């Protein structure tokens, strides 16, 4: 997936901060990490990243397994 932000609170579905994306909030310590462009295919997610970065310049690739999030290089 692509992580777009991390916040100390849960956002409701459709919140304007999500800029139209259907994000999943994954708890990580005291923050929620917001993930979009979820897919089992890393190649597919890599193709989506440039589009997501148009709205979230700091977005980056992550691998999510349960509640564990790892940055993908």
PDB file of C-alpha atoms in Angstrom:
ATOM      1  CA  UNK A   1       0.000   0.000   0.000  1.00  0.00           C
ATOM      2  CA  UNK A   2       0.869   3.666   0.141  1.00  0.00           C
ATOM      3  CA  UNK A   3       1.041   5.491   3.480  1.00  0.00           C
ATOM      4  CA  UNK A   4      -0.352   8.999   3.115  1.00  0.00           C
ATOM      5  CA  UNK A   5      -0.181  10.230   6.713  1.00  0.00           C
ATOM      6  CA  UNK A   6       0.030   9.356  10.384  1.00  0.00           C
ATOM      7  CA  UNK A   7      -2.173  11.079  12.960  1.00  0.00           C
ATOM      8  CA  UNK A   8      -2.819  10.799  16.662  1.00  0.00           C
ATOM      9  CA  UNK A   9      -6.543  10.357  16.057  1.00  0.00           C
ATOM     10  CA  UNK A  10      -8.878   8.261  13.952  1.00  0.00           C
ATOM     11  CA  UNK A  11     -10.501  10.107  11.042  1.00  0.00           C
ATOM     12  CA  UNK A  12     -14.067   9.257  10.022  1.00  0.00           C
ATOM     13  CA  UNK A  13     -14.700   7.829   6.559  1.00  0.00           C
ATOM     14  CA  UNK A  14     -14.951  10.599   3.984  1.00  0.00           C
ATOM     15  CA  UNK A  15     -13.006  13.095   6.100  1.00  0.00           C
ATOM     16  CA  UNK A  16     -11.700  15.994   3.942  1.00  0.00           C
ATOM     17  CA  UNK A  17      -8.128  15.289   5.128  1.00  0.00           C
ATOM     18  CA  UNK A  18      -8.274  12.018   3.126  1.00  0.00           C
ATOM     19  CA  UNK A  19      -8.790  14.019  -0.089  1.00  0.00           C
ATOM     20  CA  UNK A  20     -11.246  11.544  -1.568  1.00  0.00           C
ATOM     21  CA  UNK A  21      -9.230   8.394  -0.834  1.00  0.00           C
ATOM     22  CA  UNK A  22     -10.697   5.358   0.910  1.00  0.00           C
ATOM     23  CA  UNK A  23      -7.930   4.895   3.490  1.00  0.00           C
ATOM     24  CA  UNK A  24      -7.441   2.195   6.095  1.00  0.00           C
ATOM     25  CA  UNK A  25      -6.229   3.423   9.493  1.00  0.00           C
ATOM     26  CA  UNK A  26      -3.704   1.007  10.996  1.00  0.00           C
ATOM     27  CA  UNK A  27      -2.935   1.581  14.696  1.00  0.00           C
ATOM     28  CA  UNK A  28       0.791   1.874  15.423  1.00  0.00           C
ATOM     29  CA  UNK A  29       1.641   2.834  18.974  1.00  0.00           C
ATOM     30  CA  UNK A  30      -0.136   6.102  19.739  1.00  0.00           C
ATOM     31  CA  UNK A  31      -0.805   7.015  16.084  1.00  0.00           C
ATOM     32  CA  UNK A  32      -2.938   5.780  13.207  1.00  0.00           C
ATOM     33  CA  UNK A  33      -1.127   5.275   9.906  1.00  0.00           C
ATOM     34  CA  UNK A  34      -3.371   5.873   6.909  1.00  0.00           C
ATOM     35  CA  UNK A  35      -2.870   3.493   3.984  1.00  0.00           C
ATOM     36  CA  UNK A  36      -4.358   3.742   0.472  1.00  0.00           C
ATOM     37  CA  UNK A  37      -3.763   1.929  -2.847  1.00  0.00           C
ATOM     38  CA  UNK A  38      -3.775  -1.458  -1.160  1.00  0.00           C
ATOM     39  CA  UNK A  39      -2.914  -4.439  -3.328  1.00  0.00           C
ATOM     40  CA  UNK A  40      -1.186  -7.806  -3.035  1.00  0.00           C
ATOM     41  CA  UNK A  41       0.938  -6.774  -6.034  1.00  0.00           C
ATOM     42  CA  UNK A  42       3.869  -4.492  -5.192  1.00  0.00           C
ATOM     43  CA  UNK A  43       4.210  -3.636  -8.884  1.00  0.00           C
ATOM     44  CA  UNK A  44       0.581  -2.472  -9.005  1.00  0.00           C
ATOM     45  CA  UNK A  45       1.075  -0.285  -5.925  1.00  0.00           C
ATOM     46  CA  UNK A  46       4.273   1.207  -7.400  1.00  0.00           C
ATOM     47  CA  UNK A  47       2.227   2.274 -10.446  1.00  0.00           C
ATOM     48  CA  UNK A  48      -0.332   4.018  -8.189  1.00  0.00           C
ATOM     49  CA  UNK A  49       2.256   5.925  -6.125  1.00  0.00           C
ATOM     50  CA  UNK A  50       2.779   8.868  -8.553  1.00  0.00           C
ATOM     51  CA  UNK A  51      -0.985   9.543  -8.625  1.00  0.00           C
ATOM     52  CA  UNK A  52      -1.237   9.452  -4.816  1.00  0.00           C
ATOM     53  CA  UNK A  53       1.784  11.793  -4.534  1.00  0.00           C
ATOM     54  CA  UNK A  54      -0.152  14.450  -6.482  1.00  0.00           C
ATOM     55  CA  UNK A  55      -2.355  14.905  -3.393  1.00  0.00           C
ATOM     56  CA  UNK A  56       0.059  13.660  -0.699  1.00  0.00           C
ATOM     57  CA  UNK A  57       3.620  14.690  -1.627  1.00  0.00           C
ATOM     58  CA  UNK A  58       5.141  12.782   1.293  1.00  0.00           C
ATOM     59  CA  UNK A  59       3.406   9.481   0.471  1.00  0.00           C
ATOM     60  CA  UNK A  60       5.558   6.350   0.383  1.00  0.00           C
ATOM     61  CA  UNK A  61       5.310   2.591  -0.190  1.00  0.00           C
ATOM     62  CA  UNK A  62       4.652   0.289   2.750  1.00  0.00           C
ATOM     63  CA  UNK A  63       4.052  -3.398   3.310  1.00  0.00           C
ATOM     64  CA  UNK A  64       1.225  -4.102   5.759  1.00  0.00           C
ATOM     65  CA  UNK A  65       0.907  -7.469   7.491  1.00  0.00           C
ATOM     66  CA  UNK A  66      -1.743  -7.344  10.172  1.00  0.00           C
ATOM     67  CA  UNK A  67      -0.843  -4.363  12.319  1.00  0.00           C
ATOM     68  CA  UNK A  68       2.829  -4.356  11.288  1.00  0.00           C
ATOM     69  CA  UNK A  69       3.843  -1.716   8.723  1.00  0.00           C
ATOM     70  CA  UNK A  70       7.235  -1.783   7.010  1.00  0.00           C
ATOM     71  CA  UNK A  71       8.591   0.801   4.593  1.00  0.00           C
ATOM     72  CA  UNK A  72       9.302  -0.597   1.124  1.00  0.00           C
ATOM     73  CA  UNK A  73      12.436   0.638  -0.631  1.00  0.00           C
TER      74      UNK A  73
END
